[in-house]
Short mmCIF file of C-alpha atoms and ligand atoms in Angstrom, two decimals:
data_model
loop_
_atom_site.label_atom_id
_atom_site.label_comp_id
_atom_site.label_asym_id
_atom_site.label_seq_id
_atom_site.Cartn_x
_atom_site.Cartn_y
_atom_site.Cartn_z
CA MET A 5 -16.92 0.81 -12.25
CA ARG A 6 -17.33 3.56 -9.68
CA VAL A 7 -14.09 3.90 -7.75
CA VAL A 8 -13.45 5.93 -4.60
CA ILE A 9 -9.86 7.15 -4.41
CA THR A 10 -8.83 8.42 -1.00
CA GLY A 11 -5.92 10.80 -1.42
CA GLY A 12 -7.10 11.32 -5.01
CA GLY A 13 -5.84 14.91 -4.99
CA GLY A 14 -2.25 13.89 -4.35
CA PHE A 15 0.62 13.09 -6.67
CA LEU A 16 -0.22 9.41 -7.30
CA GLY A 17 -3.95 9.70 -6.58
CA SER A 18 -4.51 12.34 -9.25
CA HIS A 19 -2.79 10.17 -11.88
CA LEU A 20 -4.99 7.27 -10.80
CA CYS A 21 -8.08 9.51 -11.24
CA ASP A 22 -6.90 10.28 -14.79
CA ALA A 23 -6.17 6.64 -15.65
CA LEU A 24 -9.56 5.38 -14.45
CA LEU A 25 -11.49 8.18 -16.13
CA ARG A 26 -9.60 7.50 -19.38
CA ARG A 27 -10.90 3.94 -19.48
CA GLY A 28 -14.49 4.97 -18.72
CA ASP A 29 -14.81 4.45 -14.96
CA ARG A 30 -16.53 6.87 -12.61
CA VAL A 31 -14.26 8.37 -9.97
CA VAL A 32 -14.92 9.83 -6.53
CA CYS A 33 -11.83 11.67 -5.34
CA LEU A 34 -11.80 12.07 -1.57
CA ASP A 35 -9.10 14.32 -0.15
CA ASP A 36 -8.50 16.82 2.64
CA PHE A 37 -5.61 18.42 0.69
CA SER A 38 -3.32 18.27 3.70
CA THR A 39 -0.43 17.33 1.41
CA GLY A 40 -2.20 17.24 -1.96
CA GLU A 41 -3.05 20.04 -4.32
CA PRO A 42 -6.49 20.96 -5.68
CA GLY A 43 -4.64 21.91 -8.87
CA ASN A 44 -3.74 18.24 -9.41
CA VAL A 45 -7.37 17.52 -10.24
CA GLY A 46 -8.32 21.03 -11.41
CA HIS A 47 -8.46 19.84 -15.03
CA LEU A 48 -11.15 17.30 -14.02
CA ARG A 49 -13.58 19.88 -12.67
CA GLY A 50 -16.84 19.54 -14.59
CA HIS A 51 -15.94 16.09 -15.93
CA PRO A 52 -19.26 14.16 -16.00
CA ARG A 53 -17.75 11.06 -14.39
CA PHE A 54 -15.64 12.85 -11.76
CA GLN A 55 -16.69 13.91 -8.28
CA LEU A 56 -14.55 15.62 -5.66
CA ILE A 57 -15.32 15.28 -1.94
CA ARG A 58 -13.20 17.38 0.38
CA ALA A 59 -13.06 15.31 3.56
CA ASP A 60 -10.70 13.91 6.16
CA VAL A 61 -10.79 10.13 5.90
CA THR A 62 -9.94 9.76 9.61
CA THR A 63 -13.09 11.49 10.86
CA GLY A 64 -15.65 9.62 8.86
CA PHE A 65 -17.18 10.59 5.55
CA ASP A 66 -20.08 9.72 3.39
CA VAL A 67 -20.10 8.58 -0.20
CA ALA A 68 -23.59 8.40 -1.65
CA GLY A 69 -24.38 5.95 -4.43
CA PRO A 70 -22.76 2.69 -5.53
CA VAL A 71 -19.09 1.90 -4.93
CA ASP A 72 -17.30 -0.92 -6.77
CA ALA A 73 -13.76 -0.30 -5.52
CA VAL A 74 -11.93 1.77 -2.93
CA ALA A 75 -8.30 2.66 -3.58
CA HIS A 76 -6.89 3.90 -0.29
CA LEU A 77 -4.01 6.27 -1.02
CA ALA A 78 -4.63 8.95 1.60
CA SER A 79 -1.50 9.50 3.70
CA PRO A 80 1.37 11.94 3.84
CA ALA A 81 4.19 10.23 1.94
CA SER A 82 7.24 12.48 1.82
CA PRO A 83 9.49 12.22 4.91
CA PRO A 84 9.26 15.97 5.73
CA ASP A 85 5.46 15.73 5.39
CA TYR A 86 5.08 12.79 7.74
CA HIS A 87 7.51 14.22 10.28
CA ARG A 88 5.51 17.46 10.29
CA LEU A 89 2.17 15.59 10.31
CA SER A 90 3.26 12.79 12.64
CA LEU A 91 -0.02 12.23 14.50
CA GLU A 92 -2.10 12.76 11.36
CA THR A 93 0.00 10.11 9.59
CA LEU A 94 -0.63 7.59 12.35
CA ALA A 95 -4.34 8.47 12.30
CA VAL A 96 -4.76 8.11 8.56
CA GLY A 97 -2.93 4.76 8.54
CA SER A 98 -5.12 3.42 11.36
CA LYS A 99 -8.52 5.17 11.63
CA GLY A 100 -8.42 6.33 8.03
CA THR A 101 -7.70 2.83 6.76
CA GLU A 102 -10.48 1.39 8.91
CA ASN A 103 -12.99 3.95 7.60
CA ALA A 104 -11.96 3.17 4.03
CA LEU A 105 -12.24 -0.58 4.70
CA ARG A 106 -15.70 -0.10 6.22
CA LEU A 107 -16.83 1.77 3.14
CA ALA A 108 -15.60 -1.08 0.95
CA VAL A 109 -17.25 -3.76 3.10
CA ALA A 110 -20.57 -1.86 3.20
CA HIS A 111 -20.63 -1.87 -0.60
CA ARG A 112 -19.02 -5.31 -1.10
CA ALA A 113 -16.42 -3.38 -3.04
CA ARG A 114 -12.82 -4.27 -3.83
CA PHE A 115 -10.32 -2.51 -1.50
CA VAL A 116 -6.73 -1.75 -2.47
CA LEU A 117 -4.25 -0.44 0.09
CA ALA A 118 -1.36 1.74 -1.06
CA SER A 119 1.33 0.42 1.24
CA THR A 120 5.01 1.12 0.89
CA SER A 121 8.52 -0.27 0.64
CA GLU A 122 8.99 1.45 4.02
CA VAL A 123 7.39 -1.60 5.66
CA TYR A 124 10.80 -3.20 5.02
CA GLY A 125 12.47 -0.38 7.00
CA ASP A 126 16.25 -0.34 6.65
CA PRO A 127 16.26 -3.77 5.06
CA ALA A 128 18.64 -6.47 6.21
CA ALA A 129 17.60 -8.54 3.17
CA HIS A 130 18.49 -7.26 -0.29
CA PRO A 131 16.79 -7.04 -2.72
CA GLN A 132 13.41 -7.03 -0.99
CA ARG A 133 10.91 -9.82 -1.60
CA GLU A 134 7.38 -9.70 -0.28
CA GLU A 135 8.20 -12.54 2.14
CA TYR A 136 10.69 -10.33 4.01
CA TRP A 137 9.22 -9.00 7.30
CA GLY A 138 11.35 -5.89 7.51
CA ASN A 139 13.59 -4.03 9.88
CA VAL A 140 11.73 -1.04 11.29
CA ASN A 141 12.72 1.03 14.33
CA PRO A 142 9.38 1.40 16.14
CA ILE A 143 10.41 4.57 17.97
CA GLY A 144 12.58 6.22 15.31
CA PRO A 145 11.53 9.37 13.41
CA ARG A 146 10.25 7.34 10.44
CA SER A 147 8.10 5.07 12.61
CA VAL A 148 4.99 7.26 12.36
CA TYR A 149 4.84 6.39 8.67
CA ASP A 150 6.35 2.91 8.64
CA GLU A 151 4.31 1.57 11.54
CA ALA A 152 1.12 3.25 10.31
CA LYS A 153 1.51 1.41 7.02
CA ARG A 154 2.37 -1.86 8.75
CA PHE A 155 -0.74 -1.46 10.91
CA ALA A 156 -2.76 -0.64 7.78
CA GLU A 157 -1.57 -3.90 6.21
CA ALA A 158 -2.49 -5.84 9.37
CA LEU A 159 -5.95 -4.23 9.46
CA THR A 160 -6.50 -4.99 5.79
CA VAL A 161 -5.74 -8.70 6.16
CA ALA A 162 -7.81 -8.84 9.38
CA TYR A 163 -10.81 -7.52 7.43
CA ARG A 164 -10.21 -10.24 4.88
CA ARG A 165 -10.03 -12.96 7.56
CA ARG A 166 -12.98 -11.75 9.67
CA MET A 167 -15.24 -10.16 7.06
CA ARG A 168 -14.11 -11.98 3.92
CA ALA A 169 -13.46 -8.53 2.47
CA ASP A 170 -12.04 -8.47 -1.06
CA VAL A 171 -8.77 -6.72 -0.34
CA GLY A 172 -5.37 -6.26 -1.97
CA ILE A 173 -2.10 -4.68 -0.90
CA VAL A 174 0.54 -3.03 -3.07
CA ARG A 175 3.89 -2.00 -1.62
CA ILE A 176 4.97 1.02 -3.62
CA PHE A 177 8.67 1.83 -4.06
CA ASN A 178 9.94 5.38 -4.70
CA THR A 179 7.90 6.84 -7.52
CA TYR A 180 8.47 10.11 -9.37
CA GLY A 181 6.90 12.13 -12.15
CA PRO A 182 4.82 15.18 -12.99
CA ARG A 183 2.75 16.66 -10.13
CA MET A 184 5.32 16.00 -7.42
CA ARG A 185 5.35 19.09 -5.27
CA PRO A 186 8.58 20.95 -6.05
CA ASN A 187 9.15 21.67 -2.35
CA ASP A 188 8.02 18.35 -0.89
CA GLY A 189 11.56 17.42 0.17
CA ARG A 190 11.68 14.13 -1.75
CA VAL A 191 14.92 13.53 -3.54
CA VAL A 192 13.78 13.65 -7.18
CA SER A 193 11.70 16.81 -6.80
CA THR A 194 14.39 18.47 -4.69
CA PHE A 195 17.22 17.69 -7.12
CA ILE A 196 15.22 18.84 -10.14
CA ARG A 197 14.22 22.10 -8.47
CA GLN A 198 17.78 22.75 -7.29
CA ALA A 199 19.26 21.91 -10.70
CA LEU A 200 16.81 24.21 -12.49
CA ASP A 201 17.52 27.02 -10.02
CA GLY A 202 21.29 26.59 -10.39
CA GLN A 203 21.61 25.71 -6.70
CA PRO A 204 23.79 22.90 -5.37
CA LEU A 205 22.13 19.49 -5.16
CA THR A 206 21.85 18.51 -1.49
CA LEU A 207 23.13 14.98 -0.92
CA TYR A 208 22.39 13.52 2.48
CA GLY A 209 25.28 11.46 3.80
CA ASP A 210 27.82 10.53 1.12
CA GLY A 211 25.08 9.76 -1.40
CA SER A 212 25.95 6.05 -1.49
CA GLN A 213 22.51 4.96 -0.22
CA THR A 214 20.40 3.43 -2.96
CA ARG A 215 16.81 3.69 -4.13
CA SER A 216 14.92 2.24 -7.12
CA PHE A 217 12.89 4.89 -8.88
CA CYS A 218 9.68 4.07 -10.75
CA TYR A 219 8.02 6.41 -13.23
CA VAL A 220 4.47 7.33 -12.23
CA ASP A 221 2.74 5.96 -15.38
CA ASP A 222 4.25 2.52 -14.74
CA LEU A 223 3.19 2.56 -11.11
CA ILE A 224 -0.38 3.59 -11.92
CA ARG A 225 -0.72 0.69 -14.40
CA GLY A 226 0.15 -1.60 -11.51
CA ILE A 227 -2.45 -0.08 -9.18
CA VAL A 228 -5.13 -0.34 -11.88
CA ALA A 229 -4.22 -4.00 -12.43
CA MET A 230 -4.58 -4.54 -8.69
CA ILE A 231 -8.02 -2.87 -8.62
CA ASP A 232 -9.11 -5.24 -11.38
CA ALA A 233 -7.63 -8.35 -9.74
CA ASP A 234 -9.06 -10.39 -6.89
CA LEU A 235 -5.65 -11.04 -5.35
CA LEU A 236 -4.38 -10.15 -1.88
CA GLY A 237 -0.69 -9.79 -2.68
CA PRO A 238 1.12 -8.03 -1.21
CA PHE A 239 2.82 -7.02 -4.43
CA ASN A 240 5.97 -4.97 -4.68
CA LEU A 241 5.41 -2.27 -7.31
CA GLY A 242 8.64 -0.55 -8.24
CA ASN A 243 11.39 -0.38 -10.79
CA PRO A 244 14.15 -2.88 -9.95
CA ARG A 245 16.82 -0.64 -11.44
CA GLU A 246 18.70 0.49 -8.35
CA GLN A 247 20.95 3.51 -8.14
CA THR A 248 22.80 5.50 -5.58
CA VAL A 249 21.53 8.93 -4.70
CA ARG A 250 24.76 10.29 -6.11
CA GLU A 251 24.06 8.60 -9.46
CA LEU A 252 20.59 10.13 -9.38
CA ALA A 253 22.16 13.56 -8.93
CA GLU A 254 24.18 12.98 -12.12
CA LEU A 255 21.08 11.85 -14.02
CA VAL A 256 19.18 14.96 -12.91
CA ARG A 257 22.06 17.19 -13.96
CA GLU A 258 22.00 15.53 -17.40
CA ALA A 259 18.21 15.76 -17.72
CA THR A 260 18.21 19.46 -16.82
CA GLY A 261 21.48 20.41 -18.53
CA SER A 262 22.52 21.97 -15.22
CA ASP A 263 26.05 22.44 -13.93
CA SER A 264 24.92 22.73 -10.29
CA GLY A 265 27.46 21.49 -7.77
CA LEU A 266 26.88 19.08 -4.90
CA GLU A 267 26.44 19.92 -1.24
CA PHE A 268 26.83 17.15 1.35
CA LEU A 269 24.55 17.32 4.40
CA PRO A 270 24.11 14.94 7.35
CA LEU A 271 22.19 11.74 6.72
CA PRO A 272 18.74 11.69 8.38
CA VAL A 273 18.31 9.26 11.28
CA ASP A 274 17.32 5.72 10.16
CA ASP A 275 17.58 6.63 6.47
CA PRO A 276 17.40 3.22 4.73
CA THR A 277 20.77 2.32 3.20
CA ARG A 278 19.43 0.40 0.20
CA ARG A 279 16.20 -0.47 -1.49
CA ARG A 280 15.38 -2.57 -4.53
CA PRO A 281 12.18 -4.52 -5.18
CA VAL A 282 11.93 -8.07 -6.41
CA ILE A 283 8.92 -7.82 -8.72
CA GLU A 284 8.52 -11.43 -9.92
CA ARG A 285 5.26 -11.85 -8.01
CA ALA A 286 3.64 -8.82 -9.68
CA ARG A 287 5.08 -9.87 -13.04
CA GLU A 288 3.67 -13.38 -12.80
CA GLN A 289 0.32 -12.74 -11.10
CA LEU A 290 -0.60 -9.23 -12.29
CA GLY A 291 1.27 -9.32 -15.61
CA TRP A 292 2.87 -6.05 -14.53
CA SER A 293 6.36 -4.69 -15.01
CA PRO A 294 7.73 -1.16 -15.44
CA ARG A 295 8.61 0.09 -18.92
CA VAL A 296 9.89 3.66 -18.63
CA PRO A 297 13.67 4.03 -18.24
CA ILE A 298 14.82 6.64 -15.74
CA ASP A 299 16.36 9.03 -18.26
CA GLU A 300 13.06 9.19 -20.15
CA GLY A 301 11.01 9.51 -16.96
CA LEU A 302 13.24 12.31 -15.70
CA ARG A 303 12.86 14.16 -19.02
CA HIS A 304 9.05 14.11 -18.66
CA THR A 305 9.31 15.22 -15.04
CA VAL A 306 11.72 18.06 -15.81
CA ALA A 307 9.41 19.22 -18.61
CA TRP A 308 6.58 19.44 -16.12
CA PHE A 309 8.74 21.27 -13.58
CA THR A 310 9.66 23.89 -16.15
CA SER A 311 6.01 24.61 -16.93
CA GLY A 312 4.75 27.94 -15.58
CA SER A 313 2.33 26.70 -12.94
CA VAL A 314 5.05 24.74 -11.19
CA ALA A 315 7.41 27.67 -11.05
CA ARG A 316 4.68 29.74 -9.43
CA ARG A 317 3.93 27.00 -6.91
CA ALA A 318 7.59 26.58 -5.98
CA ALA A 319 7.90 30.29 -5.37
CA THR A 320 4.98 30.46 -2.95
CA GLU A 321 5.27 27.21 -0.98
CA PRO A 322 7.63 26.76 1.96
CA ASN A 323 10.56 24.51 1.24
CA LEU A 324 10.13 21.29 3.23
CA GLY A 325 13.50 19.77 2.46
CA MET A 326 16.13 19.34 5.16
CA SER A 327 13.51 19.62 7.88
CA VAL A 328 13.43 17.04 10.64
CA GLY A 329 14.26 13.43 11.27
CA ARG A 330 17.95 13.86 11.86
P1 LIG B 18 0.74 12.81 -1.67
O1 LIG B 18 1.07 13.46 -0.40
O2 LIG B 18 0.94 13.58 -2.92
O3 LIG B 18 -0.76 12.28 -1.69
C1 LIG B 18 -1.43 11.86 -0.53
C2 LIG B 18 -2.82 12.48 -0.57
O4 LIG B 18 -3.55 12.06 0.59
C3 LIG B 18 -2.77 14.01 -0.51
O5 LIG B 18 -3.58 14.55 -1.54
C4 LIG B 18 -3.32 14.36 0.87
O6 LIG B 18 -3.95 15.60 0.91
C5 LIG B 18 -4.26 13.18 1.11
N1 LIG B 18 -4.52 12.94 2.51
C6 LIG B 18 -3.62 12.81 3.52
N2 LIG B 18 -4.25 12.60 4.68
C7 LIG B 18 -5.59 12.58 4.41
C8 LIG B 18 -6.76 12.41 5.21
N3 LIG B 18 -6.69 12.21 6.52
N4 LIG B 18 -7.97 12.46 4.60
C9 LIG B 18 -8.05 12.67 3.25
N5 LIG B 18 -6.97 12.84 2.46
C10 LIG B 18 -5.76 12.80 3.04
O7 LIG B 18 1.58 11.45 -1.71
P2 LIG B 18 1.73 10.37 -2.88
O8 LIG B 18 3.15 10.28 -3.23
O9 LIG B 18 0.73 10.61 -3.95
O10 LIG B 18 1.35 9.04 -2.09
C11 LIG B 18 0.07 8.44 -2.22
C12 LIG B 18 0.05 7.14 -1.44
O11 LIG B 18 1.03 6.24 -1.96
C13 LIG B 18 0.36 7.30 0.04
O12 LIG B 18 -0.47 6.43 0.77
C14 LIG B 18 1.80 6.88 0.15
O13 LIG B 18 2.09 6.35 1.41
C15 LIG B 18 1.89 5.81 -0.93
N6 LIG B 18 3.26 5.66 -1.42
C16 LIG B 18 3.81 6.61 -2.25
C17 LIG B 18 5.12 6.45 -2.68
C18 LIG B 18 5.77 7.44 -3.62
O14 LIG B 18 6.94 7.26 -3.97
N7 LIG B 18 5.08 8.46 -4.10
C19 LIG B 18 5.88 5.38 -2.23
C20 LIG B 18 5.30 4.47 -1.36
C21 LIG B 18 3.98 4.61 -0.98
N1 LIG B 19 17.92 12.66 -0.13
C1 LIG B 19 19.04 13.42 -0.44
N2 LIG B 19 18.86 14.75 -0.66
C2 LIG B 19 17.64 15.35 -0.60
C3 LIG B 19 16.50 14.56 -0.30
C4 LIG B 19 16.68 13.22 -0.06
O1 LIG B 19 20.17 12.91 -0.51
O2 LIG B 19 17.57 16.58 -0.81
C5 LIG B 19 18.10 11.20 0.08
C6 LIG B 19 17.45 10.66 1.34
O3 LIG B 19 18.33 10.79 2.44
C7 LIG B 19 17.20 9.21 0.95
C8 LIG B 19 16.94 9.28 -0.55
O4 LIG B 19 17.47 10.53 -0.99
O5 LIG B 19 18.35 8.44 1.17
C9 LIG B 19 15.47 9.22 -0.92
O6 LIG B 19 14.80 10.19 -0.16
P1 LIG B 19 13.23 10.47 -0.32
O7 LIG B 19 12.85 11.40 0.76
O8 LIG B 19 12.93 10.88 -1.72
O9 LIG B 19 12.55 9.04 -0.13
P2 LIG B 19 12.68 7.91 1.00
O10 LIG B 19 13.76 8.24 1.95
O11 LIG B 19 11.34 7.89 1.64
O12 LIG B 19 12.99 6.69 0.22
#
């Protein structure tokens, strides 16, 4: 297969590039590096089945040659990123998704949308099944991301209804692992960086809000299964083990051997109080379920954070944590 991965230079996209190349596919990585890192795919430079196109998916782009699948991952994903890049986030979810869908339709290729658990907003139903329609504040600070992804889902199913496009949707729950940007402001990367630096771990609110954290290798297996399937979904892809942010802080302290203290800061506006996927649909129809327990996943992630290149990156990048959205 020849697969175009929009956002292929990001955290998840670069792991998807690796996974597809490992099994013999050809990969076109399309990225504008607005939130991604060329270093994420630096090891693939010169690979005979890998091609990098630096382009903004919202302004139109060209991919020469055959295309069998388009995996559309391009979008800022960390809350500080999408607050900072509010209009760009709306554009990539709308225009960017339409451009990626057009590419897929032109080639009669399979299209997979990387949607998000954020379509459920601050969920009134718990745990979250795919049938739940969500609870999103359309004018709140998170809406640029949440509504962009909801629009992207609507566009994707409209292309299926009108154009009979072969499309699928995965709703990704919080995922962590190597190649997260140390200063991206997401909770796992922030806690690990703070713990390794001996700084207090910043808990927003009282830390009682919950998330369900999935290790990146598990998540990528699910996306690959979706590329290979001919199903629409949507499928929740996430690890159903739910924990409070405070419990996560303890797990990170254990994984790093750190005795960092805790610092309590105000909770961002509209921060979802709880989040846990029901994954029976993906289990039954895709044969997918996560395998990596959080202590093991955190060990791998910490090992990556302690490698030299990450330390250098953390030192030179601005810290995006605690930015906006309060
Ligand atoms: P990321 O920021 O590391 O990767 C996104 C990539 O998209 C970056 O490389 C960025 O440069 C690129 N990009 C953004 N706008 C673009 C544009 N207009 N044109 C071309 N490239 C563009 O984030 P990630 O965590 O790897 O997330 C990847 C996808 O998965 C996103 O669509 C995100 O919404 C979705 N997702 C991720 C998570 C998670 O926990 N990581 C959870 C839910 C959904
Ligand atoms: N969070 C926190 N401290 C941080 C960063 C995040 O307590 O330094 C909290 C945040 O308020 C949220 C949870 O951790 O409740 C997950 O945040 P993240 O930004 O990783 O993902 P999302 O909110 O998109 O699920």
